[in-house]
Tab-separated table of C-alpha atoms and ligand atoms in Angstrom:
chain	number	residue	atom	x	y	z
A	21	MET	CA	24.493	8.603	-38.376
A	22	THR	CA	22.134	10.966	-40.193
A	23	LYS	CA	19.013	9.784	-41.950
A	24	ASN	CA	20.561	11.067	-45.163
A	25	SER	CA	23.317	8.464	-44.965
A	26	ARG	CA	20.986	5.477	-44.574
A	27	THR	CA	22.396	2.485	-46.396
A	28	SER	CA	20.709	-0.509	-47.987
A	29	THR	CA	21.763	-2.503	-44.903
A	30	ASP	CA	19.982	-0.033	-42.599
A	31	ILE	CA	16.808	-0.184	-44.694
A	32	LEU	CA	16.750	-3.991	-44.692
A	33	ALA	CA	17.302	-4.043	-40.923
A	34	PHE	CA	14.286	-1.734	-40.519
A	35	ILE	CA	12.130	-3.911	-42.794
A	36	ARG	CA	13.158	-7.067	-40.896
A	37	GLU	CA	12.415	-5.414	-37.560
A	38	THR	CA	8.991	-4.254	-38.811
A	39	PHE	CA	8.028	-7.681	-40.191
A	40	ASN	CA	9.652	-9.304	-37.159
A	41	THR	CA	11.447	-12.043	-39.095
A	42	GLN	CA	14.899	-13.091	-40.289
A	43	GLU	CA	13.288	-15.333	-42.948
A	44	PHE	CA	12.573	-14.397	-46.572
A	45	ILE	CA	10.207	-11.408	-46.805
A	46	PRO	CA	7.956	-11.360	-49.902
A	47	LEU	CA	6.833	-8.135	-51.551
A	48	HIS	CA	3.155	-8.856	-50.931
A	49	ALA	CA	1.882	-12.235	-49.730
A	50	PRO	CA	-1.747	-13.013	-48.947
A	51	VAL	CA	-2.605	-13.340	-45.249
A	52	PHE	CA	-5.753	-15.220	-44.229
A	53	ALA	CA	-6.323	-13.853	-40.751
A	54	GLY	CA	-10.109	-13.592	-41.013
A	55	GLU	CA	-12.783	-16.226	-41.589
A	56	GLU	CA	-11.657	-17.203	-45.073
A	57	LYS	CA	-11.389	-20.927	-44.245
A	58	LYS	CA	-14.963	-21.018	-42.946
A	59	TYR	CA	-16.352	-19.613	-46.203
A	60	VAL	CA	-14.172	-21.820	-48.429
A	61	MET	CA	-15.255	-24.934	-46.498
A	62	ASP	CA	-18.881	-23.809	-46.731
A	63	CYS	CA	-18.498	-23.524	-50.502
A	64	LEU	CA	-16.925	-26.988	-50.724
A	65	ASP	CA	-19.680	-28.480	-48.558
A	66	SER	CA	-22.297	-26.942	-50.837
A	67	THR	CA	-20.621	-28.665	-53.848
A	68	PHE	CA	-21.395	-25.499	-55.863
A	69	VAL	CA	-17.772	-24.644	-56.611
A	70	SER	CA	-18.425	-23.252	-60.106
A	71	SER	CA	-19.883	-19.889	-60.996
A	72	VAL	CA	-23.439	-20.916	-60.023
A	73	SER	CA	-22.340	-20.663	-56.352
A	74	GLN	CA	-24.147	-18.119	-54.171
A	75	TYR	CA	-20.683	-16.739	-53.275
A	76	VAL	CA	-20.391	-15.144	-56.719
A	77	GLN	CA	-23.471	-13.019	-56.041
A	78	LYS	CA	-22.257	-12.389	-52.474
A	79	VAL	CA	-18.897	-10.933	-53.601
A	80	GLU	CA	-20.624	-8.803	-56.228
A	81	ASP	CA	-22.962	-7.374	-53.583
A	82	LYS	CA	-20.076	-6.850	-51.156
A	83	VAL	CA	-17.969	-5.034	-53.755
A	84	CYS	CA	-20.939	-2.776	-54.591
A	85	GLU	CA	-21.251	-1.986	-50.877
A	86	ILE	CA	-17.504	-1.247	-50.516
A	87	THR	CA	-17.118	0.818	-53.673
A	88	GLY	CA	-20.560	2.392	-54.024
A	89	SER	CA	-20.673	1.047	-57.586
A	90	LYS	CA	-24.180	0.442	-58.878
A	91	PHE	CA	-23.250	-2.907	-60.454
A	92	ALA	CA	-20.372	-5.389	-60.201
A	93	VAL	CA	-19.673	-8.451	-62.338
A	94	ALA	CA	-17.246	-11.070	-60.983
A	95	VAL	CA	-14.805	-12.538	-63.500
A	96	THR	CA	-11.837	-14.914	-63.457
A	97	ASN	CA	-9.182	-12.204	-63.339
A	98	GLY	CA	-8.555	-8.513	-63.839
A	99	THR	CA	-7.096	-8.912	-67.313
A	100	VAL	CA	-10.205	-10.525	-68.797
A	101	GLY	CA	-12.300	-8.036	-66.838
A	102	LEU	CA	-10.529	-5.202	-68.654
A	103	HIS	CA	-11.005	-7.031	-71.951
A	104	LEU	CA	-14.778	-7.291	-71.443
A	105	ALA	CA	-15.021	-3.747	-70.066
A	106	LEU	CA	-13.364	-2.464	-73.254
A	107	LEU	CA	-15.807	-4.472	-75.398
A	108	ALA	CA	-18.675	-3.082	-73.319
A	109	ALA	CA	-17.272	0.408	-73.961
A	110	GLY	CA	-17.701	-0.300	-77.672
A	111	VAL	CA	-14.009	-0.653	-78.548
A	112	GLU	CA	-13.612	-2.332	-81.919
A	113	ARG	CA	-10.826	-3.644	-84.107
A	114	GLU	CA	-9.006	-0.707	-85.777
A	115	ASP	CA	-9.839	1.661	-82.885
A	116	GLU	CA	-7.254	3.281	-80.649
A	117	VAL	CA	-7.324	3.356	-76.854
A	118	ILE	CA	-5.395	5.886	-74.777
A	119	THR	CA	-3.514	4.599	-71.741
A	120	GLN	CA	-0.283	5.108	-69.826
A	121	ALA	CA	2.998	3.385	-70.734
A	122	LEU	CA	3.863	3.104	-67.052
A	123	THR	CA	1.536	0.260	-66.105
A	124	PHE	CA	1.465	-3.500	-65.726
A	125	VAL	CA	1.452	-5.313	-69.078
A	126	ALA	CA	-2.155	-6.520	-68.564
A	127	THR	CA	-3.494	-3.035	-69.374
A	128	GLY	CA	-1.842	-3.135	-72.802
A	129	ASN	CA	-2.705	-6.799	-73.369
A	130	ALA	CA	-6.411	-6.228	-72.707
A	131	ILE	CA	-6.442	-3.400	-75.263
A	132	ASN	CA	-4.692	-5.684	-77.739
A	133	TYR	CA	-7.271	-8.492	-77.250
A	134	THR	CA	-9.951	-6.175	-78.689
A	135	GLY	CA	-7.852	-5.633	-81.805
A	136	ALA	CA	-7.358	-1.949	-80.954
A	137	GLN	CA	-4.008	-0.180	-80.700
A	138	PRO	CA	-2.830	1.583	-77.540
A	139	VAL	CA	-1.649	5.213	-77.522
A	140	PHE	CA	0.713	5.750	-74.604
A	141	LEU	CA	0.629	9.079	-72.773
A	142	ASP	CA	2.725	10.343	-69.885
A	143	VAL	CA	1.936	10.018	-66.188
A	144	ASP	CA	1.838	12.603	-63.429
A	145	GLU	CA	5.002	12.767	-61.320
A	146	THR	CA	3.225	12.673	-57.956
A	147	THR	CA	0.387	10.179	-58.540
A	148	MET	CA	2.236	7.978	-61.103
A	149	GLY	CA	-1.143	7.640	-62.866
A	150	LEU	CA	-2.142	9.116	-66.236
A	151	SER	CA	-1.442	12.860	-66.309
A	152	ALA	CA	-4.574	14.967	-66.865
A	153	LYS	CA	-2.348	17.614	-68.474
A	154	ALA	CA	-0.801	15.109	-70.899
A	155	LEU	CA	-4.285	13.864	-71.796
A	156	GLN	CA	-5.553	17.405	-72.338
A	157	VAL	CA	-2.596	18.354	-74.564
A	158	PHE	CA	-3.007	15.190	-76.639
A	159	LEU	CA	-6.773	15.493	-77.037
A	160	GLU	CA	-6.612	19.207	-77.890
A	161	ASN	CA	-3.694	19.045	-80.334
A	162	ASN	CA	-3.875	15.579	-81.863
A	163	THR	CA	-7.562	14.722	-82.161
A	164	GLU	CA	-10.673	15.994	-83.938
A	165	GLN	CA	-14.396	15.309	-83.559
A	166	LYS	CA	-16.304	13.648	-86.400
A	167	ASN	CA	-19.978	12.634	-86.045
A	168	GLY	CA	-19.742	12.751	-82.267
A	169	ALA	CA	-16.635	10.564	-82.058
A	170	CYS	CA	-12.969	11.330	-81.351
A	171	TYR	CA	-10.416	10.704	-84.113
A	172	ASN	CA	-6.621	10.741	-84.061
A	173	LYS	CA	-5.625	13.337	-86.705
A	174	LYS	CA	-2.360	11.515	-87.467
A	175	SER	CA	-3.552	7.897	-87.798
A	176	GLY	CA	-7.123	8.701	-88.831
A	177	LYS	CA	-8.336	6.105	-86.332
A	178	ARG	CA	-11.196	6.462	-83.873
A	179	ILE	CA	-10.127	6.840	-80.237
A	180	LYS	CA	-12.902	4.994	-78.477
A	181	ALA	CA	-11.692	4.685	-74.884
A	182	CYS	CA	-9.176	5.840	-72.314
A	183	VAL	CA	-7.786	3.444	-69.671
A	184	PRO	CA	-5.960	5.337	-66.925
A	185	MET	CA	-4.540	3.305	-64.029
A	186	HIS	CA	-4.385	4.022	-60.264
A	187	THR	CA	-0.752	3.022	-59.761
A	188	PHE	CA	-0.051	0.951	-56.625
A	189	GLY	CA	-3.401	2.162	-55.240
A	190	PHE	CA	-2.534	5.893	-55.338
A	191	PRO	CA	-5.545	7.650	-56.864
A	192	MET	CA	-4.706	9.546	-60.055
A	193	GLU	CA	-6.233	12.851	-61.231
A	194	ILE	CA	-9.413	10.991	-62.112
A	195	GLU	CA	-11.893	13.887	-61.853
A	196	ALA	CA	-10.057	15.975	-64.457
A	197	ILE	CA	-9.493	12.895	-66.632
A	198	SER	CA	-13.172	11.972	-66.462
A	199	GLU	CA	-14.149	15.519	-67.502
A	200	LEU	CA	-11.728	15.480	-70.462
A	201	CYS	CA	-13.057	12.106	-71.632
A	202	LYS	CA	-16.618	13.443	-71.535
A	203	GLN	CA	-15.681	16.590	-73.461
A	204	HIS	CA	-13.976	14.572	-76.210
A	205	ASN	CA	-16.443	11.652	-76.465
A	206	VAL	CA	-14.000	9.063	-75.206
A	207	VAL	CA	-15.300	6.284	-72.904
A	208	LEU	CA	-13.493	6.148	-69.564
A	209	VAL	CA	-12.528	2.621	-68.414
A	210	GLU	CA	-10.604	2.866	-65.132
A	211	ASP	CA	-7.958	0.253	-64.511
A	212	ALA	CA	-8.553	0.046	-60.765
A	213	ALA	CA	-6.860	-3.364	-60.531
A	214	GLU	CA	-4.592	-2.143	-57.727
A	215	SER	CA	-6.909	0.221	-55.902
A	216	ILE	CA	-9.632	-1.456	-53.862
A	217	GLY	CA	-9.994	0.737	-50.766
A	218	SER	CA	-8.657	3.890	-52.495
A	219	PHE	CA	-10.827	6.985	-52.710
A	220	VAL	CA	-10.934	10.493	-54.126
A	221	GLY	CA	-12.875	12.409	-51.501
A	222	ASP	CA	-15.488	9.855	-50.512
A	223	LYS	CA	-15.818	8.354	-53.991
A	224	HIS	CA	-14.157	5.005	-54.582
A	225	THR	CA	-11.724	4.611	-57.456
A	226	GLY	CA	-13.342	2.769	-60.343
A	227	THR	CA	-16.663	4.599	-60.043
A	228	PHE	CA	-15.772	7.762	-61.972
A	229	GLY	CA	-16.541	6.390	-65.411
A	230	GLU	CA	-19.086	3.992	-66.808
A	231	LEU	CA	-16.710	1.034	-66.491
A	232	ALA	CA	-13.753	-0.099	-64.401
A	233	CYS	CA	-11.999	-3.245	-63.326
A	234	LEU	CA	-10.518	-4.511	-60.037
A	235	SER	CA	-8.057	-7.398	-59.644
A	236	PHE	CA	-8.011	-10.011	-56.882
A	237	ASN	CA	-4.812	-11.728	-57.941
A	238	GLY	CA	-2.764	-13.431	-55.221
A	239	ASN	CA	-0.536	-10.383	-54.823
A	240	LYS	CA	-3.315	-7.804	-54.371
A	241	THR	CA	-4.703	-6.137	-51.208
A	242	VAL	CA	-7.403	-8.843	-51.075
A	243	THR	CA	-7.366	-11.988	-53.161
A	244	ALA	CA	-9.584	-14.662	-54.656
A	245	GLY	CA	-6.458	-16.661	-55.549
A	246	MET	CA	-7.249	-15.309	-58.984
A	247	GLY	CA	-10.153	-13.034	-59.714
A	248	GLY	CA	-11.424	-9.737	-61.034
A	249	MET	CA	-14.498	-7.528	-60.813
A	250	ILE	CA	-15.923	-5.262	-63.489
A	251	LEU	CA	-17.638	-2.208	-62.032
A	252	THR	CA	-20.267	-0.429	-64.066
A	253	GLN	CA	-22.835	2.266	-63.434
A	254	ASN	CA	-24.978	1.136	-66.343
A	255	GLU	CA	-27.587	-1.597	-65.812
A	256	ASP	CA	-27.739	-2.663	-69.464
A	257	LEU	CA	-23.970	-3.066	-69.572
A	258	ALA	CA	-24.025	-5.054	-66.315
A	259	LYS	CA	-26.587	-7.446	-67.803
A	260	TRP	CA	-24.614	-7.786	-71.028
A	261	LEU	CA	-21.349	-8.375	-69.107
A	262	LYS	CA	-22.925	-11.198	-67.058
A	263	HIS	CA	-24.333	-12.721	-70.221
A	264	VAL	CA	-21.169	-12.710	-72.340
A	265	SER	CA	-18.912	-13.726	-69.435
A	266	THR	CA	-20.973	-16.945	-69.162
A	267	THR	CA	-20.708	-17.992	-72.846
A	268	ALA	CA	-23.709	-15.850	-73.868
A	269	LYS	CA	-26.089	-18.726	-73.096
A	270	LYS	CA	-29.784	-17.911	-73.073
A	271	PRO	CA	-31.332	-19.218	-69.835
A	272	HIS	CA	-33.336	-22.369	-70.557
A	273	ALA	CA	-34.140	-25.552	-68.613
A	274	PHE	CA	-32.207	-27.749	-71.046
A	275	GLU	CA	-31.423	-26.115	-74.422
A	276	PHE	CA	-27.974	-24.816	-75.375
A	277	TYR	CA	-28.638	-21.615	-77.233
A	278	HIS	CA	-25.943	-18.931	-77.341
A	279	ASP	CA	-26.951	-15.689	-79.037
A	280	GLU	CA	-23.494	-14.197	-79.676
A	281	ILE	CA	-19.795	-14.965	-79.223
A	282	GLY	CA	-19.399	-15.403	-75.483
A	283	TYR	CA	-16.512	-15.883	-73.103
A	284	ASN	CA	-15.878	-18.313	-70.265
A	285	TYR	CA	-14.785	-15.500	-67.969
A	286	ARG	CA	-17.115	-15.832	-64.948
A	287	MET	CA	-15.568	-16.170	-61.480
A	288	ALA	CA	-15.825	-19.634	-59.892
A	289	GLY	CA	-17.577	-20.044	-56.539
A	290	LEU	CA	-14.501	-21.502	-54.903
A	291	ASN	CA	-12.537	-18.349	-55.685
A	292	ALA	CA	-15.499	-16.202	-54.675
A	293	SER	CA	-15.747	-17.888	-51.262
A	294	LEU	CA	-12.109	-17.074	-50.506
A	295	LEU	CA	-12.614	-13.525	-51.751
A	296	TYR	CA	-15.720	-13.135	-49.579
A	297	GLY	CA	-13.658	-13.949	-46.472
A	298	GLN	CA	-11.005	-11.461	-47.556
A	299	LEU	CA	-13.541	-8.712	-48.260
A	300	MET	CA	-15.127	-9.242	-44.844
A	301	ASN	CA	-11.681	-8.487	-43.383
A	302	LEU	CA	-10.899	-5.570	-45.725
A	303	ASP	CA	-11.214	-2.851	-43.072
A	304	ASN	CA	-8.607	-4.538	-40.881
A	305	ILE	CA	-6.310	-5.133	-43.835
A	306	LEU	CA	-6.527	-1.485	-44.910
A	307	LYS	CA	-6.000	-0.272	-41.366
A	308	ALA	CA	-2.839	-2.343	-40.914
A	309	LYS	CA	-1.504	-1.348	-44.329
A	310	ARG	CA	-2.005	2.333	-43.506
A	311	LYS	CA	-0.106	1.851	-40.230
A	312	LEU	CA	2.739	0.096	-42.050
A	313	ALA	CA	2.897	2.978	-44.539
A	314	GLY	CA	3.054	5.385	-41.575
A	315	LEU	CA	6.043	3.497	-40.135
A	316	TYR	CA	7.836	3.596	-43.485
A	317	GLN	CA	7.010	7.271	-43.938
A	318	GLU	CA	8.510	8.145	-40.584
A	319	TYR	CA	11.584	6.030	-41.301
A	320	PHE	CA	12.292	7.577	-44.719
A	321	ASN	CA	11.423	11.133	-43.691
A	322	GLY	CA	14.515	13.294	-44.222
A	323	SER	CA	16.458	10.552	-46.039
A	324	ARG	CA	17.733	10.562	-49.628
A	325	MET	CA	14.873	8.267	-50.593
A	326	GLN	CA	11.423	9.764	-51.084
A	327	PHE	CA	8.551	7.736	-49.607
A	328	ILE	CA	5.479	8.194	-51.827
A	329	THR	CA	2.329	9.264	-49.971
A	330	GLU	CA	-1.293	9.877	-50.926
A	331	GLN	CA	-2.209	13.319	-52.301
A	332	SER	CA	-4.383	15.580	-50.172
A	333	GLY	CA	-8.087	14.924	-50.716
A	334	THR	CA	-7.394	11.289	-51.598
A	335	THR	CA	-7.103	8.051	-49.627
A	336	ALA	CA	-4.632	5.462	-50.907
A	337	ASN	CA	-4.927	1.802	-49.957
A	338	TYR	CA	-1.090	1.580	-49.749
A	339	TRP	CA	-1.214	-1.679	-51.670
A	340	LEU	CA	2.507	-1.505	-52.441
A	341	ASN	CA	4.691	0.876	-50.473
A	342	THR	CA	6.851	2.856	-52.815
A	343	ILE	CA	10.145	4.713	-52.536
A	344	ARG	CA	11.926	6.833	-55.079
A	345	PHE	CA	15.715	6.926	-55.381
A	346	ALA	CA	17.684	9.919	-56.606
A	347	THR	CA	19.370	7.962	-59.403
A	348	PHE	CA	19.055	4.771	-61.456
A	349	GLU	CA	22.373	3.542	-60.001
A	350	GLU	CA	21.185	3.940	-56.410
A	351	ARG	CA	17.961	2.146	-57.309
A	352	ASN	CA	19.879	-0.758	-58.833
A	353	ASP	CA	22.342	-1.048	-55.958
A	354	PHE	CA	19.437	-1.253	-53.520
A	355	LEU	CA	17.437	-3.761	-55.588
A	356	THR	CA	20.468	-6.009	-55.989
A	357	TYR	CA	21.337	-5.900	-52.286
A	358	ALA	CA	17.746	-6.410	-51.050
A	359	ASN	CA	16.964	-9.325	-53.362
A	360	GLU	CA	20.318	-11.010	-52.627
A	361	ASN	CA	19.557	-10.742	-48.930
A	362	GLY	CA	16.088	-12.275	-48.813
A	363	VAL	CA	13.980	-9.109	-48.879
A	364	MET	CA	11.898	-9.002	-52.030
A	365	CYS	CA	11.845	-5.541	-53.580
A	366	ARG	CA	10.832	-4.734	-57.143
A	367	PRO	CA	11.333	-1.899	-59.612
A	368	ILE	CA	8.335	-0.322	-61.312
A	369	TRP	CA	7.487	-1.860	-64.712
A	370	ASN	CA	9.384	-1.353	-67.959
A	371	LEU	CA	7.439	1.164	-70.037
A	372	LEU	CA	5.052	-0.788	-72.261
A	373	ASN	CA	6.218	0.937	-75.461
A	374	LYS	CA	9.621	-0.705	-74.888
A	375	LEU	CA	8.114	-4.210	-75.076
A	376	PRO	CA	8.265	-5.868	-78.521
A	377	MET	CA	4.482	-6.122	-78.998
A	378	PHE	CA	3.894	-2.409	-78.317
A	379	LYS	CA	7.041	-0.932	-79.888
A	380	ASP	CA	5.186	0.748	-82.766
A	381	ALA	CA	2.557	2.430	-80.581
A	382	GLU	CA	2.243	6.212	-80.606
A	383	THR	CA	3.584	7.999	-77.487
A	384	ASP	CA	3.879	11.601	-76.337
A	385	GLY	CA	7.550	11.345	-75.357
A	386	LEU	CA	6.874	9.907	-71.878
A	387	GLU	CA	9.365	12.171	-70.119
A	388	VAL	CA	7.989	11.732	-66.585
A	389	SER	CA	7.284	8.025	-67.091
A	390	SER	CA	10.940	7.470	-68.042
A	391	ARG	CA	12.161	9.270	-64.914
A	392	LEU	CA	9.883	7.190	-62.699
A	393	GLU	CA	10.823	3.988	-64.523
A	394	ALA	CA	14.452	4.613	-63.569
A	395	THR	CA	13.960	5.402	-59.890
A	396	ILE	CA	10.843	3.803	-58.343
A	397	VAL	CA	11.027	0.741	-56.093
A	398	ASN	CA	8.352	-1.199	-54.182
A	399	ILE	CA	9.218	-2.504	-50.733
A	400	PRO	CA	7.520	-5.258	-48.661
A	401	SER	CA	3.888	-4.382	-48.017
A	402	SER	CA	1.966	-7.467	-46.827
A	403	PHE	CA	-0.830	-7.199	-44.281
A	404	ILE	CA	0.635	-7.494	-40.749
A	405	PRO	CA	-2.321	-8.544	-38.519
A	406	GLU	CA	-0.511	-7.355	-35.364
A	407	LEU	CA	-0.755	-3.768	-36.669
A	408	VAL	CA	-4.577	-3.744	-36.636
B	18	LIG	C1	-2.551	-2.347	-63.377
B	18	LIG	C2	-3.056	-3.735	-63.525
B	18	LIG	N1	-3.936	-3.992	-64.494
B	18	LIG	C3	-4.440	-5.223	-64.669
B	18	LIG	C4	-4.050	-6.261	-63.862
B	18	LIG	C5	-4.568	-7.608	-64.193
B	18	LIG	O1	-5.157	-8.272	-63.147
B	18	LIG	P1	-5.083	-9.875	-63.058
B	18	LIG	O2	-3.703	-10.247	-62.610
B	18	LIG	O3	-6.122	-10.185	-62.046
B	18	LIG	O4	-5.401	-10.417	-64.400
B	18	LIG	C6	-3.140	-6.030	-62.810
B	18	LIG	C7	-2.720	-7.047	-61.843
B	18	LIG	O5	-2.227	-8.070	-61.988
B	18	LIG	C8	-2.615	-4.735	-62.651
B	18	LIG	O6	-1.727	-4.466	-61.697
């Protein structure tokens, strides 16, 4: 049998052999193989389970150490982190924000929470993240500068920010995107929800602009159960983000004085203690995930399915291993077979402009995004401790 003729049955057999189980295999389940329990128990014993816990500061420091970000602000999840990051970027009601249509719905939702409208541009075929070329074409042809700000010539609205996303942990063309944003006075807010442990050269994703956000949802590379982290390189913004994520309360021994509309978005200590244990084990998790990706790569090499790998000069965290089918029909046949047979596999997201709440948003045609939407599949990718 040639590799080219590999069937869905063959692929599932390989996945089962790799995960060494005949039971249900999830797409990405958390694995607590480090000292997570010790830190969670320590947090419980301290009774400081809310955001005043020392673990909140500890995870912020740890994330700064891992990413090289100057500042990090821990919040309850990645979605609200993006919301606050957009507010910190100065996005206001009636503004527009550029992003990709091929992303998880949270990216679009966070833009919507600010009252701004998304503009959906195409992604790059190899990175699956926002295409620098598509951004350049849009900014050069469809926008103009007025008083140092970028305006959409068609809608007349200000384009305040751009939120590109590092899809499945594969770094996008962030250097070129960052340069374009600077040239056109658009604030870069990286959606790095999926990309802890992913780098361009030796620079961590999420540190290319002034603001970014990571997610620590239960399905991510490392988890807080639920959690997020805003990264910023600006001290004033970091201070403001801490302030408004804790109801904008002025510190005082007993008075309740809040100096602006605030949010109850701060991460709780209990979540932070779990996350701290996970972050302490991040190197092992990344190592095992890279090995798993290597096994998949070897298996799919020369087959009809393309296994997606990191681009040269970048390091992907291989959060979700990704294959591309030749056709929509082949993709569907595989997804149906895998999910009916206890191996959880998922297609990439529906393009956001096809969802009812974003149907009127401006797009650039989204040719590449549509091709990827029809053919991309994620396969089981959990941390296998035995691979460390
Ligand atoms: C691309 C992207 N953006 C934002 C989020 C939102 O993160 P959270 O689930 O922590 O709110 C996620 C993950 O869920 C994501 O994958």
